[in-house]
């Protein structure tokens, strides 16, 4: 099969997947206008009391491997606000454990909200010609911001290290031993926010945006996560969603429960729900 035919077949399969995707059991999510300054990155702010809540149903990820039928989170409570310059989304869900540690055999809690940017886009990270903007909050990122980045002894207390390569090699020679940092993986760099802004046009195309404009914060208390995610309402760069007042668009959500060994494609996700940024 040539590249053109392959591209068309993938696009067609994604469109079929979009049509078959279950619709989230939620009313329209209304980002109500509020008289408050942004960004909306405080999950405990009283501003959220002004916004009506909707319940978003989640589905097990069984579209592409690795499948994950045994999801831990089946629904979210979501609210939204705007002040003309910023849009904020508050996401709440039940979780018995706070998982904010990320090593080879343990995973952290995460939640993401996704907006379409162009074309008819699949809720499963978009599709060729259907670009999406994804804002992903990670508990492990937040922990690092609060407590500082862990070193090798924190992550693996029984590891034995005689000498680190950068102690005996030139910087250019030591890069091969530096793991993700050595290949310039953007997720391995320090961040100023626990929210990572990304874009995608289908599975395997997820890319970290070169400039980060999103922010947020999460609070875990009594078995419940409350996570606020916020971004500028107006488009700043190509690939940004238009969330200005009066806009009617869509949003989709995904959750990873680290205690249930959820990471990557092992997650729960929602279909598109209508989002109205009110004036």
CSV table of C-alpha atoms in Angstrom, one decimal:
chain,number,residue,atom,x,y,z
A,1,UNK,CA,0.0,0.0,0.0
A,2,UNK,CA,1.4,3.4,-0.9
A,3,UNK,CA,1.7,6.3,1.6
A,4,UNK,CA,-1.3,8.1,0.1
A,5,UNK,CA,-3.6,5.1,0.3
A,6,UNK,CA,-2.3,4.3,3.8
A,7,UNK,CA,-3.0,7.9,5.0
A,8,UNK,CA,-6.6,7.7,3.6
A,9,UNK,CA,-7.3,4.4,5.2
A,10,UNK,CA,-6.1,5.6,8.6
A,11,UNK,CA,-8.2,8.8,8.3
A,12,UNK,CA,-11.3,6.7,7.2
A,13,UNK,CA,-10.8,4.4,10.2
A,14,UNK,CA,-10.6,7.3,12.6
A,15,UNK,CA,-13.8,8.9,11.1
A,16,UNK,CA,-15.6,5.6,11.6
A,17,UNK,CA,-14.2,5.5,15.2
A,18,UNK,CA,-15.6,9.0,15.7
A,19,UNK,CA,-19.0,8.0,14.6
A,20,UNK,CA,-19.0,4.9,16.9
A,21,UNK,CA,-17.6,6.7,19.9
A,22,UNK,CA,-20.0,6.8,22.8
A,23,UNK,CA,-21.4,10.2,23.7
A,24,UNK,CA,-20.7,11.5,27.2
A,25,UNK,CA,-23.8,11.7,29.4
A,26,UNK,CA,-23.6,15.4,30.1
A,27,UNK,CA,-25.4,18.6,29.5
A,28,UNK,CA,-23.7,21.4,27.7
A,29,UNK,CA,-20.7,22.6,29.8
A,30,UNK,CA,-21.2,26.3,30.3
A,31,UNK,CA,-18.1,28.5,31.0
A,32,UNK,CA,-20.0,31.2,32.8
A,33,UNK,CA,-18.8,34.8,32.9
A,34,UNK,CA,-17.3,35.7,36.3
A,35,UNK,CA,-16.0,39.0,37.7
A,36,UNK,CA,-12.6,37.6,38.8
A,37,UNK,CA,-9.0,37.9,37.6
A,38,UNK,CA,-7.4,35.0,35.9
A,39,UNK,CA,-5.8,32.6,35.5
A,40,UNK,CA,-8.1,30.2,37.3
A,41,UNK,CA,-5.6,27.9,38.8
A,42,UNK,CA,-6.9,27.6,42.3
A,43,UNK,CA,-9.2,24.5,42.7
A,44,UNK,CA,-10.4,25.8,46.1
A,45,UNK,CA,-11.4,29.2,45.0
A,46,UNK,CA,-15.0,30.4,45.6
A,47,UNK,CA,-15.3,31.4,41.9
A,48,UNK,CA,-16.2,27.8,41.1
A,49,UNK,CA,-19.4,28.1,43.1
A,50,UNK,CA,-20.8,30.3,40.4
A,51,UNK,CA,-20.5,27.6,37.7
A,52,UNK,CA,-23.1,24.8,37.2
A,53,UNK,CA,-21.7,21.3,37.4
A,54,UNK,CA,-22.1,18.6,34.8
A,55,UNK,CA,-21.4,14.9,35.1
A,56,UNK,CA,-19.2,13.5,32.4
A,57,UNK,CA,-19.3,9.7,31.8
A,58,UNK,CA,-16.0,7.9,31.0
A,59,UNK,CA,-15.3,4.9,28.9
A,60,UNK,CA,-12.6,2.2,29.0
A,61,UNK,CA,-9.9,2.7,26.4
A,62,UNK,CA,-10.4,-0.3,24.1
A,63,UNK,CA,-9.9,1.4,20.7
A,64,UNK,CA,-6.1,1.0,20.3
A,65,UNK,CA,-3.5,-1.1,22.2
A,66,UNK,CA,-2.8,-1.2,25.1
A,67,UNK,CA,-6.5,-1.8,25.9
A,68,UNK,CA,-7.7,-1.1,29.4
A,69,UNK,CA,-11.1,-2.5,30.3
A,70,UNK,CA,-10.8,-2.3,34.1
A,71,UNK,CA,-10.9,1.5,34.6
A,72,UNK,CA,-11.0,3.0,38.1
A,73,UNK,CA,-12.7,6.3,37.3
A,74,UNK,CA,-16.1,6.1,35.5
A,75,UNK,CA,-17.3,9.7,35.8
A,76,UNK,CA,-16.1,13.3,36.4
A,77,UNK,CA,-17.8,16.4,37.8
A,78,UNK,CA,-16.8,19.4,35.7
A,79,UNK,CA,-17.4,23.1,36.0
A,80,UNK,CA,-16.1,26.0,33.8
A,81,UNK,CA,-15.7,29.8,34.1
A,82,UNK,CA,-14.3,32.6,32.0
A,83,UNK,CA,-13.5,36.3,32.5
A,84,UNK,CA,-12.9,37.2,28.8
A,85,UNK,CA,-9.2,36.7,29.0
A,86,UNK,CA,-8.9,33.2,30.7
A,87,UNK,CA,-11.0,30.1,30.7
A,88,UNK,CA,-10.9,27.7,33.7
A,89,UNK,CA,-12.0,24.1,34.0
A,90,UNK,CA,-12.5,22.5,37.4
A,91,UNK,CA,-12.5,18.7,37.3
A,92,UNK,CA,-13.4,16.5,40.3
A,93,UNK,CA,-13.3,12.7,40.7
A,94,UNK,CA,-13.1,10.0,43.4
A,95,UNK,CA,-9.7,8.4,44.0
A,96,UNK,CA,-8.9,6.5,47.2
A,97,UNK,CA,-5.1,7.1,46.9
A,98,UNK,CA,-3.0,10.1,46.0
A,99,UNK,CA,-0.4,8.8,43.5
A,100,UNK,CA,2.2,11.5,42.7
A,101,UNK,CA,5.3,9.3,42.3
A,102,UNK,CA,6.5,8.1,38.9
A,103,UNK,CA,9.1,5.3,38.6
A,104,UNK,CA,9.4,2.2,36.5
A,105,UNK,CA,6.8,0.2,38.5
A,106,UNK,CA,4.5,2.9,39.8
A,107,UNK,CA,2.5,5.6,38.0
A,108,UNK,CA,1.0,9.0,38.9
A,109,UNK,CA,-2.5,10.3,38.8
A,110,UNK,CA,-3.3,12.5,35.7
A,111,UNK,CA,-6.2,14.3,34.1
A,112,UNK,CA,-6.5,16.0,30.7
A,113,UNK,CA,-9.0,18.2,28.9
A,114,UNK,CA,-9.0,18.4,25.1
A,115,UNK,CA,-10.3,21.0,22.7
A,116,UNK,CA,-10.7,20.7,18.9
A,117,UNK,CA,-8.6,23.2,16.9
A,118,UNK,CA,-9.4,22.5,13.2
A,119,UNK,CA,-11.4,20.0,11.1
A,120,UNK,CA,-13.8,17.3,12.5
A,121,UNK,CA,-11.6,15.8,15.2
A,122,UNK,CA,-11.8,12.5,17.0
A,123,UNK,CA,-12.1,12.7,20.8
A,124,UNK,CA,-9.3,10.1,20.8
A,125,UNK,CA,-6.5,12.6,20.4
A,126,UNK,CA,-7.7,13.9,17.0
A,127,UNK,CA,-7.0,12.5,13.6
A,128,UNK,CA,-5.1,13.4,10.4
A,129,UNK,CA,-6.6,16.8,9.5
A,130,UNK,CA,-8.4,17.1,12.9
A,131,UNK,CA,-6.0,18.8,15.2
A,132,UNK,CA,-6.6,19.0,19.0
A,133,UNK,CA,-5.2,20.9,21.9
A,134,UNK,CA,-4.6,18.8,25.1
A,135,UNK,CA,-4.0,20.3,28.5
A,136,UNK,CA,-2.7,17.5,30.8
A,137,UNK,CA,-2.2,17.9,34.6
A,138,UNK,CA,0.2,15.5,36.2
A,139,UNK,CA,0.3,14.9,40.0
A,140,UNK,CA,4.0,13.9,39.7
A,141,UNK,CA,4.9,17.3,38.1
A,142,UNK,CA,3.1,19.1,40.9
A,143,UNK,CA,4.9,17.1,43.5
A,144,UNK,CA,8.2,18.0,42.0
A,145,UNK,CA,7.2,21.7,42.1
A,146,UNK,CA,6.3,21.5,45.8
A,147,UNK,CA,9.0,19.2,47.1
A,148,UNK,CA,11.8,19.5,44.5
A,149,UNK,CA,12.9,17.1,41.8
A,150,UNK,CA,13.8,13.7,43.3
A,151,UNK,CA,17.3,12.3,42.7
A,152,UNK,CA,18.2,8.7,41.9
A,153,UNK,CA,18.4,7.8,45.7
A,154,UNK,CA,14.8,9.1,46.2
A,155,UNK,CA,13.4,7.1,43.3
A,156,UNK,CA,15.5,3.9,43.7
A,157,UNK,CA,16.9,3.8,47.2
A,158,UNK,CA,18.6,0.4,46.6
A,159,UNK,CA,20.4,1.5,43.4
A,160,UNK,CA,24.2,1.1,43.4
A,161,UNK,CA,26.1,3.8,41.5
A,162,UNK,CA,29.9,3.9,41.5
A,163,UNK,CA,30.2,7.0,39.3
A,164,UNK,CA,27.9,9.0,37.0
A,165,UNK,CA,29.0,9.4,33.4
A,166,UNK,CA,29.0,13.2,33.5
A,167,UNK,CA,31.6,13.0,36.2
A,168,UNK,CA,34.2,11.4,34.0
A,169,UNK,CA,33.1,12.2,30.4
A,170,UNK,CA,32.7,15.4,28.4
A,171,UNK,CA,29.1,16.7,28.2
A,172,UNK,CA,28.7,15.6,24.6
A,173,UNK,CA,30.0,12.1,25.4
A,174,UNK,CA,27.8,11.8,28.4
A,175,UNK,CA,24.6,12.5,26.5
A,176,UNK,CA,24.2,8.9,25.5
A,177,UNK,CA,23.9,7.9,29.1
A,178,UNK,CA,21.5,10.7,30.1
A,179,UNK,CA,18.2,8.9,29.1
A,180,UNK,CA,15.4,11.2,28.2
A,181,UNK,CA,17.4,14.3,28.7
A,182,UNK,CA,20.1,13.0,26.4
A,183,UNK,CA,17.6,12.9,23.5
A,184,UNK,CA,16.0,16.2,24.4
A,185,UNK,CA,12.7,14.7,25.4
A,186,UNK,CA,10.6,17.8,26.4
A,187,UNK,CA,8.8,16.0,29.2
A,188,UNK,CA,12.1,15.4,30.9
A,189,UNK,CA,12.8,19.1,31.3
A,190,UNK,CA,11.8,21.1,34.4
A,191,UNK,CA,8.4,22.8,34.1
A,192,UNK,CA,7.0,25.8,35.9
A,193,UNK,CA,3.5,24.4,35.9
A,194,UNK,CA,2.0,20.9,36.5
A,195,UNK,CA,-0.1,21.3,33.4
A,196,UNK,CA,1.6,20.3,30.1
A,197,UNK,CA,0.2,21.9,26.9
A,198,UNK,CA,0.3,19.5,23.9
A,199,UNK,CA,-1.2,19.1,20.5
A,200,UNK,CA,-2.1,16.0,18.4
A,201,UNK,CA,-3.6,14.8,15.1
A,202,UNK,CA,-4.1,11.2,16.0
A,203,UNK,CA,-2.5,8.4,18.0
A,204,UNK,CA,1.3,8.5,18.1
A,205,UNK,CA,1.4,12.2,17.1
A,206,UNK,CA,1.3,13.8,20.6
A,207,UNK,CA,3.7,16.8,20.7
A,208,UNK,CA,4.6,19.2,23.5
A,209,UNK,CA,3.9,22.7,22.4
A,210,UNK,CA,7.1,24.8,22.2
A,211,UNK,CA,5.5,27.6,24.2
A,212,UNK,CA,3.4,26.8,27.3
A,213,UNK,CA,0.5,29.0,28.2
A,214,UNK,CA,-1.7,26.7,30.3
A,215,UNK,CA,-1.6,26.4,34.1
A,216,UNK,CA,-3.4,24.7,36.9
A,217,UNK,CA,-3.2,23.0,40.3
A,218,UNK,CA,-4.7,20.0,42.0
A,219,UNK,CA,-5.8,19.2,45.6
A,220,UNK,CA,-6.4,15.7,46.9
A,221,UNK,CA,-8.5,15.5,50.1
A,222,UNK,CA,-10.6,12.7,51.6
A,223,UNK,CA,-10.5,10.5,48.6
A,224,UNK,CA,-11.3,13.2,46.0
A,225,UNK,CA,-9.1,15.0,43.5
A,226,UNK,CA,-10.1,18.6,42.6
A,227,UNK,CA,-8.0,19.9,39.7
A,228,UNK,CA,-8.2,23.3,38.1
A,229,UNK,CA,-6.9,23.7,34.5
A,230,UNK,CA,-6.8,27.1,32.8
A,231,UNK,CA,-5.6,28.6,29.6
A,232,UNK,CA,-5.9,32.0,27.7
A,233,UNK,CA,-9.3,32.4,26.1
A,234,UNK,CA,-7.9,33.9,22.9
A,235,UNK,CA,-5.6,32.3,20.3
A,236,UNK,CA,-2.0,33.2,20.9
A,237,UNK,CA,-0.2,30.8,18.6
A,238,UNK,CA,-1.2,28.4,15.7
A,239,UNK,CA,-2.7,25.3,17.2
A,240,UNK,CA,-4.4,27.2,20.0
A,241,UNK,CA,-8.2,26.7,20.5
A,242,UNK,CA,-10.5,29.7,20.3
A,243,UNK,CA,-12.2,30.0,23.7
A,244,UNK,CA,-13.2,33.6,23.4
A,245,UNK,CA,-16.6,34.7,24.8
A,246,UNK,CA,-19.5,33.7,22.6
A,247,UNK,CA,-17.7,30.7,21.2
A,248,UNK,CA,-19.5,27.3,21.0
A,249,UNK,CA,-17.1,24.4,20.8
A,250,UNK,CA,-16.4,21.0,22.4
A,251,UNK,CA,-14.3,19.5,25.1
A,252,UNK,CA,-13.3,15.9,26.0
A,253,UNK,CA,-11.6,14.4,29.0
A,254,UNK,CA,-9.3,11.6,30.1
A,255,UNK,CA,-8.1,10.3,33.5
A,256,UNK,CA,-5.3,8.1,34.6
A,257,UNK,CA,-5.5,6.5,38.1
A,258,UNK,CA,-1.9,5.7,39.0
A,259,UNK,CA,-2.9,3.3,41.7
A,260,UNK,CA,-4.7,1.3,39.1
A,261,UNK,CA,-1.5,1.1,37.0
A,262,UNK,CA,-3.0,3.5,34.4
A,263,UNK,CA,-0.5,5.3,32.1
A,264,UNK,CA,-0.3,6.1,28.4
A,265,UNK,CA,-3.1,4.3,26.5
A,266,UNK,CA,-4.4,2.6,29.7
A,267,UNK,CA,-6.9,5.3,30.7
A,268,UNK,CA,-10.6,6.2,30.9
A,269,UNK,CA,-11.8,8.8,28.4
A,270,UNK,CA,-14.9,10.7,27.3
A,271,UNK,CA,-16.5,11.6,24.0
A,272,UNK,CA,-17.0,15.2,23.0
A,273,UNK,CA,-19.4,17.3,25.1
A,274,UNK,CA,-20.6,20.7,24.0
A,275,UNK,CA,-18.8,23.7,25.5
A,276,UNK,CA,-20.2,27.2,25.5
A,277,UNK,CA,-18.1,30.2,26.5
A,278,UNK,CA,-20.8,32.6,27.7
A,279,UNK,CA,-20.7,36.4,27.3
